mmCIF file of C-alpha atoms and ligand atoms in Angstrom:
data_model
loop_
_atom_site.group_PDB
_atom_site.id
_atom_site.type_symbol
_atom_site.label_atom_id
_atom_site.label_comp_id
_atom_site.label_asym_id
_atom_site.label_seq_id
_atom_site.Cartn_x
_atom_site.Cartn_y
_atom_site.Cartn_z
ATOM 1 C CA MET A 1005 0.000 0.000 0.000
ATOM 2 C CA LYS A 1006 1.355 3.404 -0.982
ATOM 3 C CA ILE A 1007 0.710 6.501 1.095
ATOM 4 C CA LEU A 1008 0.655 9.734 -0.890
ATOM 5 C CA HIS A 1009 0.468 13.278 0.398
ATOM 6 C CA LYS A 1010 0.791 15.239 -2.833
ATOM 7 C CA ILE A 1011 -1.871 15.827 -5.486
ATOM 8 C CA GLU A 1012 0.738 15.496 -8.222
ATOM 9 C CA ASP A 1013 1.700 12.009 -7.004
ATOM 10 C CA VAL A 1014 -1.943 10.912 -7.108
ATOM 11 C CA ARG A 1015 -2.315 12.279 -10.634
ATOM 12 C CA ASN A 1016 0.793 10.368 -11.726
ATOM 13 C CA PHE A 1017 -0.334 6.990 -10.458
ATOM 14 C CA VAL A 1018 -3.863 7.535 -11.808
ATOM 15 C CA LYS A 1019 -2.382 8.211 -15.230
ATOM 16 C CA GLU A 1020 -0.233 5.102 -14.954
ATOM 17 C CA GLU A 1021 -3.052 2.793 -13.774
ATOM 18 C CA LYS A 1022 -5.544 4.140 -16.319
ATOM 19 C CA GLY A 1023 -2.899 3.731 -19.008
ATOM 20 C CA ILE A 1024 -3.034 -0.005 -18.422
ATOM 21 C CA ASN A 1025 -6.849 0.018 -18.289
ATOM 22 C CA LYS A 1026 -7.224 -0.365 -14.539
ATOM 23 C CA SER A 1027 -10.478 0.865 -13.003
ATOM 24 C CA ILE A 1028 -10.232 3.114 -9.965
ATOM 25 C CA GLY A 1029 -12.498 3.327 -6.908
ATOM 26 C CA LEU A 1030 -12.284 6.240 -4.471
ATOM 27 C CA VAL A 1031 -13.448 6.180 -0.843
ATOM 28 C CA PRO A 1032 -13.338 9.679 0.679
ATOM 29 C CA THR A 1033 -13.112 9.750 4.492
ATOM 30 C CA MET A 1034 -12.122 11.992 7.358
ATOM 31 C CA GLY A 1035 -10.205 9.134 8.955
ATOM 32 C CA PHE A 1036 -10.593 7.559 12.422
ATOM 33 C CA LEU A 1037 -11.779 4.594 10.427
ATOM 34 C CA HIS A 1038 -14.394 2.120 11.619
ATOM 35 C CA GLN A 1039 -16.490 -0.723 10.188
ATOM 36 C CA GLY A 1040 -18.723 1.761 8.328
ATOM 37 C CA HIS A 1041 -15.764 3.127 6.382
ATOM 38 C CA LEU A 1042 -14.385 -0.373 5.860
ATOM 39 C CA GLU A 1043 -17.651 -1.484 4.287
ATOM 40 C CA LEU A 1044 -17.228 1.265 1.682
ATOM 41 C CA VAL A 1045 -13.665 0.073 1.164
ATOM 42 C CA SER A 1046 -14.810 -3.548 0.679
ATOM 43 C CA LYS A 1047 -17.330 -2.450 -1.939
ATOM 44 C CA SER A 1048 -14.669 -0.483 -3.801
ATOM 45 C CA LEU A 1049 -12.200 -3.374 -3.664
ATOM 46 C CA ALA A 1050 -14.861 -5.691 -5.086
ATOM 47 C CA ASP A 1051 -15.853 -3.335 -7.936
ATOM 48 C CA ASN A 1052 -12.496 -1.885 -9.026
ATOM 49 C CA ASP A 1053 -8.934 -2.914 -9.875
ATOM 50 C CA ILE A 1054 -7.455 -0.140 -7.744
ATOM 51 C CA THR A 1055 -8.857 1.384 -4.552
ATOM 52 C CA VAL A 1056 -7.825 4.782 -3.218
ATOM 53 C CA VAL A 1057 -8.891 5.870 0.260
ATOM 54 C CA SER A 1058 -8.544 9.548 1.044
ATOM 55 C CA ILE A 1059 -8.107 10.724 4.612
ATOM 56 C CA PHE A 1060 -8.643 14.428 5.096
ATOM 57 C CA VAL A 1061 -10.433 16.237 7.906
ATOM 58 C CA ASN A 1062 -11.965 19.015 5.834
ATOM 59 C CA PRO A 1063 -12.168 22.280 7.792
ATOM 60 C CA ALA A 1064 -14.503 23.787 5.178
ATOM 61 C CA GLN A 1065 -17.368 21.526 6.225
ATOM 62 C CA PHE A 1066 -17.170 22.379 9.940
ATOM 63 C CA GLY A 1067 -18.957 25.419 11.369
ATOM 64 C CA PRO A 1068 -17.093 27.887 13.613
ATOM 65 C CA ASN A 1069 -18.525 26.286 16.767
ATOM 66 C CA GLU A 1070 -18.168 22.699 15.601
ATOM 67 C CA ASP A 1071 -15.579 20.063 16.435
ATOM 68 C CA PHE A 1072 -12.915 20.504 13.721
ATOM 69 C CA GLU A 1073 -10.072 20.870 16.237
ATOM 70 C CA SER A 1074 -11.179 17.999 18.473
ATOM 71 C CA TYR A 1075 -12.420 15.691 15.685
ATOM 72 C CA PRO A 1076 -10.834 12.270 16.459
ATOM 73 C CA ARG A 1077 -7.749 11.371 14.441
ATOM 74 C CA ASP A 1078 -5.539 8.260 14.443
ATOM 75 C CA PHE A 1079 -3.555 8.088 11.229
ATOM 76 C CA ASP A 1080 -1.389 5.110 12.219
ATOM 77 C CA GLN A 1081 -4.380 2.970 13.072
ATOM 78 C CA ASP A 1082 -6.135 4.024 9.862
ATOM 79 C CA VAL A 1083 -3.097 2.993 7.845
ATOM 80 C CA SER A 1084 -2.879 -0.405 9.511
ATOM 81 C CA LEU A 1085 -6.618 -1.087 8.977
ATOM 82 C CA LEU A 1086 -6.302 -0.164 5.299
ATOM 83 C CA LYS A 1087 -3.172 -2.256 4.868
ATOM 84 C CA GLU A 1088 -5.044 -5.241 6.278
ATOM 85 C CA LYS A 1089 -7.814 -4.669 3.708
ATOM 86 C CA LYS A 1090 -5.171 -4.557 0.962
ATOM 87 C CA VAL A 1091 -6.074 -1.087 -0.200
ATOM 88 C CA ASP A 1092 -3.775 0.122 -2.981
ATOM 89 C CA TYR A 1093 -3.341 3.818 -2.182
ATOM 90 C CA VAL A 1094 -4.009 6.178 0.692
ATOM 91 C CA PHE A 1095 -4.197 9.870 -0.153
ATOM 92 C CA ALA A 1096 -3.610 11.996 2.936
ATOM 93 C CA PRO A 1097 -3.055 15.595 1.864
ATOM 94 C CA SER A 1098 -2.116 18.453 4.180
ATOM 95 C CA LEU A 1099 -4.382 21.465 4.637
ATOM 96 C CA ASP A 1100 -2.076 23.582 2.452
ATOM 97 C CA GLU A 1101 -2.089 20.973 -0.276
ATOM 98 C CA MET A 1102 -5.908 21.088 -0.479
ATOM 99 C CA TYR A 1103 -6.419 24.775 0.296
ATOM 100 C CA PRO A 1104 -3.385 26.749 -0.861
ATOM 101 C CA GLU A 1105 -3.189 30.477 -0.231
ATOM 102 C CA ASN A 1106 -5.867 32.510 -2.049
ATOM 103 C CA PHE A 1107 -8.134 29.517 -2.499
ATOM 104 C CA ALA A 1108 -11.383 31.199 -3.560
ATOM 105 C CA THR A 1109 -13.810 28.717 -5.102
ATOM 106 C CA LYS A 1110 -16.903 27.030 -3.668
ATOM 107 C CA VAL A 1111 -19.261 24.460 -5.108
ATOM 108 C CA VAL A 1112 -22.776 25.491 -4.095
ATOM 109 C CA VAL A 1113 -25.736 23.151 -4.598
ATOM 110 C CA SER A 1114 -29.137 24.774 -4.113
ATOM 111 C CA GLY A 1115 -32.477 23.242 -3.110
ATOM 112 C CA ILE A 1116 -31.622 19.933 -1.495
ATOM 113 C CA THR A 1117 -28.982 21.573 0.717
ATOM 114 C CA GLU A 1118 -31.588 23.860 2.265
ATOM 115 C CA THR A 1119 -33.307 21.265 4.473
ATOM 116 C CA LEU A 1120 -32.185 18.869 7.248
ATOM 117 C CA CYS A 1121 -28.461 19.224 8.079
ATOM 118 C CA GLY A 1122 -28.097 21.936 5.424
ATOM 119 C CA ALA A 1123 -30.533 24.150 7.321
ATOM 120 C CA LYS A 1124 -28.857 23.444 10.658
ATOM 121 C CA ARG A 1125 -25.231 23.647 9.537
ATOM 122 C CA PRO A 1126 -24.843 26.706 7.274
ATOM 123 C CA GLY A 1127 -22.004 26.239 4.794
ATOM 124 C CA HIS A 1128 -21.583 22.547 5.615
ATOM 125 C CA PHE A 1129 -22.596 21.193 2.223
ATOM 126 C CA GLU A 1130 -20.620 23.862 0.369
ATOM 127 C CA GLY A 1131 -17.597 22.534 2.212
ATOM 128 C CA VAL A 1132 -18.512 18.938 1.388
ATOM 129 C CA ALA A 1133 -19.313 19.633 -2.283
ATOM 130 C CA THR A 1134 -16.115 21.632 -2.747
ATOM 131 C CA VAL A 1135 -13.797 19.046 -1.213
ATOM 132 C CA VAL A 1136 -15.492 16.106 -2.948
ATOM 133 C CA THR A 1137 -15.282 17.922 -6.299
ATOM 134 C CA LYS A 1138 -11.563 18.420 -5.688
ATOM 135 C CA LEU A 1139 -11.051 14.757 -4.713
ATOM 136 C CA LEU A 1140 -12.963 13.576 -7.797
ATOM 137 C CA ASN A 1141 -10.892 15.867 -10.007
ATOM 138 C CA ILE A 1142 -7.652 14.698 -8.395
ATOM 139 C CA ALA A 1143 -8.277 10.929 -8.456
ATOM 140 C CA ASP A 1144 -10.595 10.859 -11.479
ATOM 141 C CA PRO A 1145 -12.161 7.603 -10.213
ATOM 142 C CA ASP A 1146 -14.538 5.387 -12.175
ATOM 143 C CA ARG A 1147 -16.593 4.979 -9.004
ATOM 144 C CA ALA A 1148 -16.743 6.745 -5.638
ATOM 145 C CA TYR A 1149 -18.352 5.363 -2.477
ATOM 146 C CA PHE A 1150 -20.431 7.199 0.128
ATOM 147 C CA GLY A 1151 -22.458 5.961 3.098
ATOM 148 C CA MET A 1152 -26.213 6.333 3.407
ATOM 149 C CA LYS A 1153 -25.692 7.340 7.025
ATOM 150 C CA ASP A 1154 -24.966 10.772 5.597
ATOM 151 C CA TYR A 1155 -28.008 10.479 3.372
ATOM 152 C CA GLN A 1156 -28.301 14.158 2.456
ATOM 153 C CA GLN A 1157 -24.575 14.266 1.673
ATOM 154 C CA LEU A 1158 -25.012 11.354 -0.742
ATOM 155 C CA LYS A 1159 -27.915 13.120 -2.488
ATOM 156 C CA VAL A 1160 -25.977 16.395 -2.715
ATOM 157 C CA ILE A 1161 -23.000 14.582 -4.248
ATOM 158 C CA GLU A 1162 -25.207 12.704 -6.715
ATOM 159 C CA ARG A 1163 -26.717 16.034 -7.736
ATOM 160 C CA PHE A 1164 -23.556 18.036 -8.420
ATOM 161 C CA VAL A 1165 -21.850 15.080 -10.093
ATOM 162 C CA ARG A 1166 -24.792 14.942 -12.476
ATOM 163 C CA ASP A 1167 -25.093 18.730 -12.875
ATOM 164 C CA LEU A 1168 -21.370 19.246 -13.496
ATOM 165 C CA ASN A 1169 -20.995 16.161 -15.728
ATOM 166 C CA ILE A 1170 -18.303 14.636 -13.543
ATOM 167 C CA ASN A 1171 -17.393 11.288 -15.029
ATOM 168 C CA THR A 1172 -17.672 9.177 -11.861
ATOM 169 C CA GLU A 1173 -20.376 6.753 -10.807
ATOM 170 C CA ILE A 1174 -21.568 7.533 -7.276
ATOM 171 C CA LYS A 1175 -22.300 4.456 -5.172
ATOM 172 C CA GLY A 1176 -24.376 4.628 -1.978
ATOM 173 C CA VAL A 1177 -23.642 2.065 0.738
ATOM 174 C CA SER A 1178 -26.144 0.978 3.438
ATOM 175 C CA ILE A 1179 -25.656 2.110 7.028
ATOM 176 C CA VAL A 1180 -23.380 -0.165 9.066
ATOM 177 C CA ARG A 1181 -24.598 -0.579 12.634
ATOM 178 C CA GLU A 1182 -23.299 -1.970 15.911
ATOM 179 C CA LYS A 1183 -24.939 -5.212 17.083
ATOM 180 C CA ASP A 1184 -27.460 -3.243 19.139
ATOM 181 C CA GLY A 1185 -28.381 -1.046 16.154
ATOM 182 C CA LEU A 1186 -26.417 2.134 16.864
ATOM 183 C CA ALA A 1187 -25.184 3.589 13.565
ATOM 184 C CA ILE A 1188 -21.383 3.456 13.663
ATOM 185 C CA SER A 1189 -19.778 6.899 13.660
ATOM 186 C CA SER A 1190 -16.384 8.378 14.435
ATOM 187 C CA ARG A 1191 -18.233 10.689 16.822
ATOM 188 C CA ASN A 1192 -19.546 7.776 18.934
ATOM 189 C CA ILE A 1193 -16.228 8.036 20.779
ATOM 190 C CA TYR A 1194 -17.588 11.185 22.461
ATOM 191 C CA LEU A 1195 -20.307 9.105 24.222
ATOM 192 C CA SER A 1196 -20.053 7.994 27.853
ATOM 193 C CA ASP A 1197 -21.584 4.579 28.664
ATOM 194 C CA GLU A 1198 -24.802 6.216 29.849
ATOM 195 C CA GLU A 1199 -24.973 8.493 26.827
ATOM 196 C CA ARG A 1200 -24.438 5.534 24.548
ATOM 197 C CA GLU A 1201 -27.585 3.914 26.026
ATOM 198 C CA SER A 1202 -29.516 7.080 25.205
ATOM 199 C CA ALA A 1203 -27.979 7.179 21.726
ATOM 200 C CA LEU A 1204 -29.927 3.994 20.993
ATOM 201 C CA SER A 1205 -33.126 6.091 21.117
ATOM 202 C CA LEU A 1206 -32.453 7.092 17.485
ATOM 203 C CA VAL A 1207 -32.562 3.577 16.037
ATOM 204 C CA LYS A 1208 -35.255 2.513 18.529
ATOM 205 C CA SER A 1209 -37.503 5.314 17.290
ATOM 206 C CA PHE A 1210 -37.710 3.475 13.954
ATOM 207 C CA ASN A 1211 -39.839 0.836 15.716
ATOM 208 C CA VAL A 1212 -42.138 3.559 17.022
ATOM 209 C CA VAL A 1213 -42.609 4.755 13.433
ATOM 210 C CA GLN A 1214 -43.148 1.264 12.048
ATOM 211 C CA ASN A 1215 -45.791 0.538 14.715
ATOM 212 C CA LEU A 1216 -47.658 3.752 13.878
ATOM 213 C CA LEU A 1217 -47.567 2.913 10.169
ATOM 214 C CA ASP A 1218 -48.805 -0.600 10.912
ATOM 215 C CA GLU A 1219 -51.716 0.935 12.829
ATOM 216 C CA GLY A 1220 -52.571 2.933 9.703
ATOM 217 C CA GLU A 1221 -51.171 6.331 10.686
ATOM 218 C CA ARG A 1222 -50.377 8.415 7.576
ATOM 219 C CA ASP A 1223 -50.047 11.900 9.064
ATOM 220 C CA ALA A 1224 -46.305 12.554 9.046
ATOM 221 C CA ASP A 1225 -46.626 15.341 11.634
ATOM 222 C CA VAL A 1226 -48.207 12.924 14.100
ATOM 223 C CA ILE A 1227 -45.370 10.465 13.474
ATOM 224 C CA ARG A 1228 -42.798 13.230 13.888
ATOM 225 C CA GLU A 1229 -44.287 14.333 17.217
ATOM 226 C CA ARG A 1230 -44.284 10.770 18.518
ATOM 227 C CA VAL A 1231 -40.627 10.355 17.570
ATOM 228 C CA ILE A 1232 -39.746 13.652 19.262
ATOM 229 C CA ASP A 1233 -41.564 12.556 22.447
ATOM 230 C CA PHE A 1234 -39.873 9.167 22.360
ATOM 231 C CA ILE A 1235 -36.306 10.463 21.912
ATOM 232 C CA SER A 1236 -36.828 13.322 24.374
ATOM 233 C CA GLY A 1237 -37.750 10.699 26.973
ATOM 234 C CA PHE A 1238 -34.110 9.564 27.073
ATOM 235 C CA LYS A 1239 -31.528 11.303 29.253
ATOM 236 C CA TYR A 1240 -28.870 13.540 27.644
ATOM 237 C CA THR A 1241 -30.783 13.891 24.367
ATOM 238 C CA ASN A 1242 -31.373 17.245 22.698
ATOM 239 C CA ILE A 1243 -33.115 17.078 19.334
ATOM 240 C CA ASP A 1244 -31.674 19.113 16.467
ATOM 241 C CA TYR A 1245 -34.306 17.928 14.006
ATOM 242 C CA VAL A 1246 -36.727 15.105 13.296
ATOM 243 C CA SER A 1247 -37.946 15.304 9.707
ATOM 244 C CA THR A 1248 -40.078 13.365 7.279
ATOM 245 C CA VAL A 1249 -39.009 14.085 3.714
ATOM 246 C CA ASP A 1250 -39.189 12.766 0.185
ATOM 247 C CA PRO A 1251 -36.198 10.393 -0.225
ATOM 248 C CA GLU A 1252 -35.213 11.974 -3.562
ATOM 249 C CA THR A 1253 -35.986 15.698 -3.293
ATOM 250 C CA LEU A 1254 -35.602 15.886 0.514
ATOM 251 C CA GLU A 1255 -38.697 18.102 0.554
ATOM 252 C CA TYR A 1256 -41.022 18.016 3.560
ATOM 253 C CA ILE A 1257 -43.752 15.361 3.466
ATOM 254 C CA GLY A 1258 -46.910 15.961 5.497
ATOM 255 C CA PHE A 1259 -49.061 13.110 4.304
ATOM 256 C CA ILE A 1260 -47.558 9.709 3.633
ATOM 257 C CA GLU A 1261 -48.607 8.172 0.341
ATOM 258 C CA ASP A 1262 -45.983 5.571 -0.470
ATOM 259 C CA LYS A 1263 -42.544 6.170 1.018
ATOM 260 C CA PHE A 1264 -40.630 8.716 3.036
ATOM 261 C CA LEU A 1265 -37.287 9.239 4.702
ATOM 262 C CA LEU A 1266 -37.224 9.736 8.451
ATOM 263 C CA ALA A 1267 -34.097 11.790 9.137
ATOM 264 C CA LEU A 1268 -32.816 12.444 12.646
ATOM 265 C CA ALA A 1269 -30.132 14.661 14.139
ATOM 266 C CA VAL A 1270 -29.855 14.504 17.906
ATOM 267 C CA TYR A 1271 -27.264 15.753 20.340
ATOM 268 C CA VAL A 1272 -26.483 13.099 22.930
ATOM 269 C CA GLY A 1273 -24.248 14.870 25.380
ATOM 270 C CA LYS A 1274 -21.886 16.801 23.125
ATOM 271 C CA ALA A 1275 -22.022 14.300 20.260
ATOM 272 C CA ARG A 1276 -24.259 15.294 17.367
ATOM 273 C CA LEU A 1277 -25.571 12.001 15.982
ATOM 274 C CA ILE A 1278 -27.488 11.461 12.762
ATOM 275 C CA ASP A 1279 -29.458 8.488 11.530
ATOM 276 C CA ASN A 1280 -32.161 7.830 8.948
ATOM 277 C CA LYS A 1281 -34.407 5.204 7.469
ATOM 278 C CA ILE A 1282 -36.651 4.968 4.427
ATOM 279 C CA PHE A 1283 -40.126 3.659 5.254
ATOM 280 C CA GLU A 1284 -42.496 2.256 2.663
ATOM 281 C CA VAL A 1285 -46.226 1.785 3.143
HETATM 282 P P1 AMP B 2545 -16.600 10.417 7.433
HETATM 283 O O1 AMP B 2545 -15.216 9.953 7.709
HETATM 284 O O2 AMP B 2545 -17.467 10.501 8.657
HETATM 285 O O3 AMP B 2545 -16.641 11.662 6.581
HETATM 286 O O4 AMP B 2545 -17.260 9.292 6.565
HETATM 287 C C1 AMP B 2545 -16.699 8.878 5.347
HETATM 288 C C2 AMP B 2545 -17.698 8.069 4.589
HETATM 289 O O5 AMP B 2545 -18.066 6.929 5.359
HETATM 290 C C3 AMP B 2545 -19.001 8.839 4.306
HETATM 291 O O6 AMP B 2545 -19.420 8.539 2.990
HETATM 292 C C4 AMP B 2545 -19.939 8.296 5.331
HETATM 293 O O7 AMP B 2545 -21.299 8.345 4.929
HETATM 294 C C5 AMP B 2545 -19.473 6.855 5.434
HETATM 295 N N1 AMP B 2545 -19.905 6.271 6.710
HETATM 296 C C6 AMP B 2545 -19.622 6.718 7.958
HETATM 297 N N2 AMP B 2545 -20.217 5.945 8.877
HETATM 298 C C7 AMP B 2545 -20.904 4.993 8.196
HETATM 299 C C8 AMP B 2545 -21.744 3.899 8.583
HETATM 300 N N3 AMP B 2545 -22.003 3.617 9.853
HETATM 301 N N4 AMP B 2545 -22.278 3.145 7.606
HETATM 302 C C9 AMP B 2545 -22.027 3.402 6.292
HETATM 303 N N5 AMP B 2545 -21.256 4.415 5.875
HETATM 304 C C10 AMP B 2545 -20.703 5.202 6.811
#
């Protein structure tokens, strides 16, 4: 496995590999790798000749009061996990390499960035779209892999890749969960044992929703209120949003006709956790 820090070095190997008709898969991450990331890596290894994993904690997608400085990092462990998976290349650029002096460009996606996390984290998706555009331009992959845990992020990426005619197939990967259902996240490390118990309220609320649907409930606002009550009943929880939206447009759904996405963002202690599920009736 080769570890590269320079954009030029990535471009060189991409040229070389493509020259001998190798397909390339890219898995963008912010490091502190866990089973969720490794699932994306497995998918890329299965689909492509060459897999590149990028590790870059992108300051542009963190708000001024968010956890950029304290975001967990463990480069050595990441490298050893990726070596074990037999990944071909790791791209770990410095901040200056990605954002040199006088960097002035942003990729702005309208509409679908204005709900859910986009509404709560101003500038977040501009930061995501800009860095992912750069990574796609640098590695020029045939396919790139993103988790459905960050559902809105996946939809935003699908949108600008289509709008800007970027020649990469975007692959969404199902949420990887702990045995008890908690969606795996680098930020779970912030949770104390007691908070972790409360963090289960997110995935448990999916049962509340399913039961209401089974009883015939179709008013999304009623479902939303019941989820809010349920999660609020757990210690240390502070709801950022509970939303029912169209899984494609991410627009608010009030009455459930066929399917909807339940999207959750909840602070548990200081950890901001997200989770989601598509329900069909
Ligand atoms: P991050 O390092 O948090 O930016 O995540 C990198 C990629 O891994 C993103 O595409 C995430 O959606 C994905 N990811 C993170 N956690 C999970 C999970 N539990 N299941 C599936 N994908 C995940």
